[in-house]
Amino acid sequence: MLDSNVSVLKLRGILFVTVPAEPGDDLINHLQQKILESMEQHEAKGLILDISTVSALDSFFARTIVETAQMVGLMGGRTVISGMRPEVAITATQLGLSLGNILTALNMDRALDMLEGLEEEEWDR
Amino acid sequence: MLPDGTTHIDGEDDIVYVRKQVRDLASGIGFNLTDVTRIITAASELARNIYRYAGKGRMKYAVLHQRGAVGIELEFQDEGPGIADIPQAMEPGYTTSRGLGLGLPGSKRMMDEFHVWSEVGKGTIVTIRKWKRNN
């Protein structure tokens, strides 16, 4: 049942995930697990987690995002969070939330540029 | 006029329901999008505290009218373990669970009025208010 609410797409080695608009705790935990399984299954090198439909970010949700990015990092992938709405950015800052050193981008397009740019830098070394 | 009422918080799913209901209330009163988001986020934190610490409780909601100003009042009540040291619980980063310790201090920053009553072994009541800006 939860599965139908979450889709993980893979394109050019990168996972694309859109977080549903009003995610409950179960769905957030399910999303995290599905992302990690997809990392392994698709041998992905990165993750773009789009939160443009999310209208309020509370501390539980933020912590799960940070944890997911850390886990993806342990598996060798980079995470970019894209599409945070202005009102969500204002509220998250007031709440005292921090996304640590997770990369963020205005939208999915920029997030993709970012991940591909990082990959080129790594090749150049 | 919007009705006053009570929403029960018995499980995780009710946190999503509280968010939805607060959104409808706050938008209905005419708060701007940023204030609606602040109120929803504070409600989400406080509803989650009830679920996490007390297991169950309730949110009472009311629309306020005072000297021409319109506001929203949300009261989160539970009969859980209570808070032993309220000033400590208000410190950012302090938590007795696995949380981030942002719920109470963060909610306070986002609202105009914030009040905590708690007695160990009896329960906790957190009351928050936000007034609509006339602009």
Tab-separated table of C-alpha atoms in Angstrom:
chain	number	residue	atom	x	y	z
A	1	MET	CA	0.000	0.000	0.000
A	2	LEU	CA	2.789	2.391	0.978
A	3	ASP	CA	4.726	1.366	-2.113
A	4	SER	CA	2.288	2.952	-4.528
A	5	ASN	CA	2.925	6.360	-2.923
A	6	VAL	CA	6.637	6.414	-3.607
A	7	SER	CA	8.438	6.145	-6.900
A	8	VAL	CA	12.182	5.959	-7.322
A	9	LEU	CA	13.379	6.692	-10.857
A	10	LYS	CA	16.877	6.038	-12.084
A	11	LEU	CA	18.352	8.143	-14.845
A	12	ARG	CA	22.013	8.273	-15.845
A	13	GLY	CA	23.088	6.583	-12.640
A	14	ILE	CA	21.173	8.971	-10.394
A	15	LEU	CA	18.070	8.224	-8.316
A	16	PHE	CA	15.229	10.743	-8.511
A	17	VAL	CA	12.731	10.721	-5.672
A	18	THR	CA	9.845	13.106	-5.089
A	19	VAL	CA	8.692	13.225	-1.492
A	20	PRO	CA	4.866	13.103	-1.244
A	21	ALA	CA	3.145	16.314	-0.119
A	22	GLU	CA	1.902	15.213	3.321
A	23	PRO	CA	4.105	12.313	4.347
A	24	GLY	CA	3.288	10.458	7.545
A	25	ASP	CA	6.009	8.883	9.689
A	26	ASP	CA	5.474	5.420	8.203
A	27	LEU	CA	5.782	6.750	4.688
A	28	ILE	CA	8.969	8.667	5.531
A	29	ASN	CA	10.562	5.545	7.014
A	30	HIS	CA	9.420	3.500	4.032
A	31	LEU	CA	10.861	6.079	1.645
A	32	GLN	CA	14.232	5.902	3.400
A	33	GLN	CA	14.398	2.133	3.114
A	34	LYS	CA	13.323	2.137	-0.508
A	35	ILE	CA	15.999	4.695	-1.400
A	36	LEU	CA	18.749	2.616	0.209
A	37	GLU	CA	17.565	-0.570	-1.498
A	38	SER	CA	17.462	1.256	-4.826
A	39	MET	CA	21.014	2.565	-4.299
A	40	GLU	CA	22.227	-1.009	-4.136
A	41	GLN	CA	19.952	-2.428	-6.785
A	42	HIS	CA	20.711	0.245	-9.399
A	43	GLU	CA	24.320	0.833	-8.356
A	44	ALA	CA	23.467	4.514	-8.244
A	45	LYS	CA	26.100	7.182	-7.693
A	46	GLY	CA	23.774	9.818	-6.343
A	47	LEU	CA	20.335	10.801	-5.132
A	48	ILE	CA	18.160	13.808	-5.838
A	49	LEU	CA	15.459	14.159	-3.217
A	50	ASP	CA	12.856	16.653	-4.333
A	51	ILE	CA	10.783	18.273	-1.580
A	52	SER	CA	8.975	20.856	-3.730
A	53	THR	CA	5.541	19.473	-2.855
A	54	VAL	CA	6.300	19.405	0.880
A	55	SER	CA	4.482	22.283	2.563
A	56	ALA	CA	5.842	21.940	6.114
A	57	LEU	CA	9.065	20.394	7.345
A	58	ASP	CA	9.053	19.342	10.987
A	59	SER	CA	12.042	18.146	12.996
A	60	PHE	CA	11.288	14.425	12.598
A	61	PHE	CA	11.052	14.746	8.848
A	62	ALA	CA	14.229	16.854	8.668
A	63	ARG	CA	16.146	14.350	10.789
A	64	THR	CA	15.078	11.503	8.508
A	65	ILE	CA	16.282	13.447	5.464
A	66	VAL	CA	19.658	14.121	7.090
A	67	GLU	CA	19.976	10.465	8.124
A	68	THR	CA	19.055	9.258	4.645
A	69	ALA	CA	21.723	11.464	3.093
A	70	GLN	CA	24.277	10.118	5.593
A	71	MET	CA	23.316	6.533	4.789
A	72	VAL	CA	23.494	7.187	1.047
A	73	GLY	CA	26.935	8.703	1.738
A	74	LEU	CA	28.064	5.557	3.533
A	75	MET	CA	27.033	3.626	0.437
A	76	GLY	CA	29.209	5.912	-1.671
A	77	GLY	CA	26.567	8.248	-3.096
A	78	ARG	CA	25.981	11.991	-2.942
A	79	THR	CA	22.617	13.497	-2.057
A	80	VAL	CA	21.135	16.774	-3.220
A	81	ILE	CA	17.907	18.079	-1.689
A	82	SER	CA	15.989	20.120	-4.234
A	83	GLY	CA	12.999	22.403	-4.360
A	84	MET	CA	12.562	23.661	-0.803
A	85	ARG	CA	9.759	26.235	-0.857
A	86	PRO	CA	10.465	29.747	0.496
A	87	GLU	CA	8.005	29.457	3.397
A	88	VAL	CA	9.503	26.087	4.327
A	89	ALA	CA	13.015	27.557	4.305
A	90	ILE	CA	11.890	30.428	6.588
A	91	THR	CA	10.141	28.064	9.003
A	92	ALA	CA	12.924	25.480	9.066
A	93	THR	CA	15.464	28.186	9.942
A	94	GLN	CA	13.263	29.574	12.716
A	95	LEU	CA	12.724	26.096	14.091
A	96	GLY	CA	16.502	25.729	14.272
A	97	LEU	CA	16.758	22.950	11.707
A	98	SER	CA	19.932	22.415	9.832
A	99	LEU	CA	20.509	20.032	6.969
A	100	GLY	CA	24.153	19.656	8.011
A	101	ASN	CA	26.407	19.643	4.992
A	102	ILE	CA	23.888	18.136	2.603
A	103	LEU	CA	23.929	19.781	-0.803
A	104	THR	CA	20.820	21.721	-1.751
A	105	ALA	CA	19.550	23.056	-5.053
A	106	LEU	CA	16.714	25.316	-6.160
A	107	ASN	CA	15.194	22.631	-8.394
A	108	MET	CA	15.876	19.175	-9.839
A	109	ASP	CA	17.534	20.601	-12.943
A	110	ARG	CA	20.169	22.431	-10.872
A	111	ALA	CA	20.544	19.404	-8.615
A	112	LEU	CA	21.407	17.255	-11.636
A	113	ASP	CA	23.967	19.822	-12.833
A	114	MET	CA	25.477	19.775	-9.350
A	115	LEU	CA	25.854	15.993	-9.166
A	116	GLU	CA	27.253	15.772	-12.696
A	117	GLY	CA	29.648	18.630	-11.932
A	118	LEU	CA	30.906	16.802	-8.833
A	119	GLU	CA	31.484	13.697	-10.893
A	120	GLU	CA	33.576	15.587	-13.451
A	121	GLU	CA	35.676	17.123	-10.660
A	122	GLU	CA	36.371	13.656	-9.340
A	123	TRP	CA	37.458	12.478	-12.805
A	124	ASP	CA	39.822	15.436	-13.173
A	125	ARG	CA	41.702	14.507	-10.029
B	1	MET	CA	-17.267	31.612	11.473
B	2	LEU	CA	-15.055	28.604	12.045
B	3	PRO	CA	-16.046	26.176	14.778
B	4	ASP	CA	-13.944	25.477	17.846
B	5	GLY	CA	-13.263	21.852	18.620
B	6	THR	CA	-11.054	18.982	19.667
B	7	THR	CA	-8.936	16.520	17.712
B	8	HIS	CA	-7.723	13.352	19.373
B	9	ILE	CA	-4.109	12.286	19.000
B	10	ASP	CA	-3.875	8.522	19.448
B	11	GLY	CA	-1.313	7.491	16.854
B	12	GLU	CA	1.215	8.627	14.259
B	13	ASP	CA	-1.477	9.018	11.598
B	14	ASP	CA	-3.168	11.625	13.744
B	15	ILE	CA	-0.096	13.878	13.417
B	16	VAL	CA	-0.774	14.103	9.666
B	17	TYR	CA	-4.438	14.766	10.429
B	18	VAL	CA	-3.544	17.541	12.914
B	19	ARG	CA	-1.350	19.212	10.260
B	20	LYS	CA	-4.177	19.055	7.721
B	21	GLN	CA	-6.721	20.420	10.146
B	22	VAL	CA	-4.463	23.267	11.310
B	23	ARG	CA	-3.766	24.168	7.687
B	24	ASP	CA	-7.503	24.421	6.939
B	25	LEU	CA	-8.112	26.485	10.090
B	26	ALA	CA	-5.195	28.880	9.609
B	27	SER	CA	-5.849	29.399	5.894
B	28	GLY	CA	-9.550	29.844	6.644
B	29	ILE	CA	-8.762	32.671	9.081
B	30	GLY	CA	-6.647	34.285	6.374
B	31	PHE	CA	-3.070	33.918	7.632
B	32	ASN	CA	-0.423	34.371	4.942
B	33	LEU	CA	1.393	31.320	3.598
B	34	THR	CA	4.490	31.751	5.782
B	35	ASP	CA	2.411	32.088	8.956
B	36	VAL	CA	0.258	29.098	7.950
B	37	THR	CA	3.486	27.097	7.540
B	38	ARG	CA	4.777	28.286	10.940
B	39	ILE	CA	1.547	27.298	12.679
B	40	ILE	CA	1.451	23.883	10.959
B	41	THR	CA	5.089	23.209	11.854
B	42	ALA	CA	4.577	24.154	15.519
B	43	ALA	CA	1.420	21.999	15.685
B	44	SER	CA	3.277	19.100	14.099
B	45	GLU	CA	6.063	19.319	16.711
B	46	LEU	CA	3.651	19.512	19.645
B	47	ALA	CA	1.393	16.726	18.344
B	48	ARG	CA	4.468	14.565	17.882
B	49	ASN	CA	5.580	15.308	21.467
B	50	ILE	CA	2.215	14.023	22.714
B	51	TYR	CA	2.527	10.861	20.642
B	52	ARG	CA	6.165	10.338	21.634
B	53	TYR	CA	6.010	11.072	25.363
B	54	ALA	CA	2.408	10.498	26.433
B	55	GLY	CA	1.171	8.055	23.793
B	56	LYS	CA	-2.073	9.936	23.410
B	57	GLY	CA	-3.765	13.233	24.064
B	58	ARG	CA	-5.660	15.893	22.184
B	59	MET	CA	-5.486	19.239	20.441
B	60	LYS	CA	-8.137	21.811	21.194
B	61	TYR	CA	-8.493	24.605	18.670
B	62	ALA	CA	-10.227	27.949	18.769
B	63	VAL	CA	-10.488	31.085	16.698
B	64	LEU	CA	-9.824	34.189	18.797
B	65	HIS	CA	-11.345	37.643	18.438
B	66	GLN	CA	-9.833	40.346	20.622
B	67	ARG	CA	-10.097	44.103	20.107
B	68	GLY	CA	-10.558	43.703	16.374
B	69	ALA	CA	-7.697	41.256	16.029
B	70	VAL	CA	-8.182	37.701	14.804
B	71	GLY	CA	-6.026	34.831	15.945
B	72	ILE	CA	-5.748	31.115	16.375
B	73	GLU	CA	-5.285	29.220	19.626
B	74	LEU	CA	-4.144	25.611	19.793
B	75	GLU	CA	-3.920	23.736	23.066
B	76	PHE	CA	-2.099	20.399	23.254
B	77	GLN	CA	-3.114	18.358	26.278
B	78	ASP	CA	-1.998	15.003	27.565
B	79	GLU	CA	-2.048	12.962	30.756
B	80	GLY	CA	1.487	11.665	30.183
B	81	PRO	CA	4.568	11.678	32.435
B	82	GLY	CA	4.842	15.480	32.501
B	83	ILE	CA	7.970	17.634	32.235
B	84	ALA	CA	10.193	17.711	35.345
B	85	ASP	CA	12.231	20.763	34.365
B	86	ILE	CA	10.416	23.107	31.982
B	87	PRO	CA	13.293	25.639	31.544
B	88	GLN	CA	15.577	22.748	30.580
B	89	ALA	CA	12.974	21.390	28.133
B	90	MET	CA	12.884	24.850	26.538
B	91	GLU	CA	16.617	24.772	25.776
B	92	PRO	CA	17.353	24.071	22.111
B	93	GLY	CA	18.940	20.655	21.698
B	94	TYR	CA	17.714	19.218	24.993
B	95	THR	CA	15.794	15.971	24.553
B	96	THR	CA	14.910	12.944	26.657
B	97	SER	CA	13.965	10.931	23.592
B	98	ARG	CA	15.674	10.372	20.266
B	99	GLY	CA	14.467	13.749	19.004
B	100	LEU	CA	16.410	16.822	17.966
B	101	GLY	CA	15.258	18.827	20.972
B	102	LEU	CA	13.783	21.539	18.772
B	103	GLY	CA	10.072	20.969	19.323
B	104	LEU	CA	9.351	23.257	22.289
B	105	PRO	CA	11.880	26.073	21.704
B	106	GLY	CA	11.223	26.001	17.934
B	107	SER	CA	7.460	26.161	18.376
B	108	LYS	CA	7.851	29.084	20.756
B	109	ARG	CA	9.887	31.059	18.210
B	110	MET	CA	7.277	30.530	15.526
B	111	MET	CA	4.283	31.665	17.549
B	112	ASP	CA	3.261	34.967	19.209
B	113	GLU	CA	2.274	33.398	22.519
B	114	PHE	CA	3.436	30.187	24.082
B	115	HIS	CA	2.642	28.713	27.474
B	116	VAL	CA	3.545	25.391	29.095
B	117	TRP	CA	1.868	23.913	32.141
B	118	SER	CA	3.147	20.585	33.374
B	119	GLU	CA	3.121	18.472	36.472
B	120	VAL	CA	5.114	15.265	36.826
B	121	GLY	CA	2.788	12.265	36.790
B	122	LYS	CA	-0.204	14.367	35.777
B	123	GLY	CA	0.426	15.603	32.296
B	124	THR	CA	1.284	18.567	30.112
B	125	ILE	CA	-0.652	21.376	28.452
B	126	VAL	CA	1.036	23.529	25.834
B	127	THR	CA	-0.949	26.498	24.582
B	128	ILE	CA	0.115	28.431	21.486
B	129	ARG	CA	-1.388	31.497	19.845
B	130	LYS	CA	-0.765	33.414	16.685
B	131	TRP	CA	-2.373	36.712	15.705
B	132	LYS	CA	-3.094	37.733	12.160
B	133	ARG	CA	-1.108	40.767	11.006
B	134	ASN	CA	-3.202	43.526	9.482
B	135	ASN	CA	-1.447	44.095	6.182
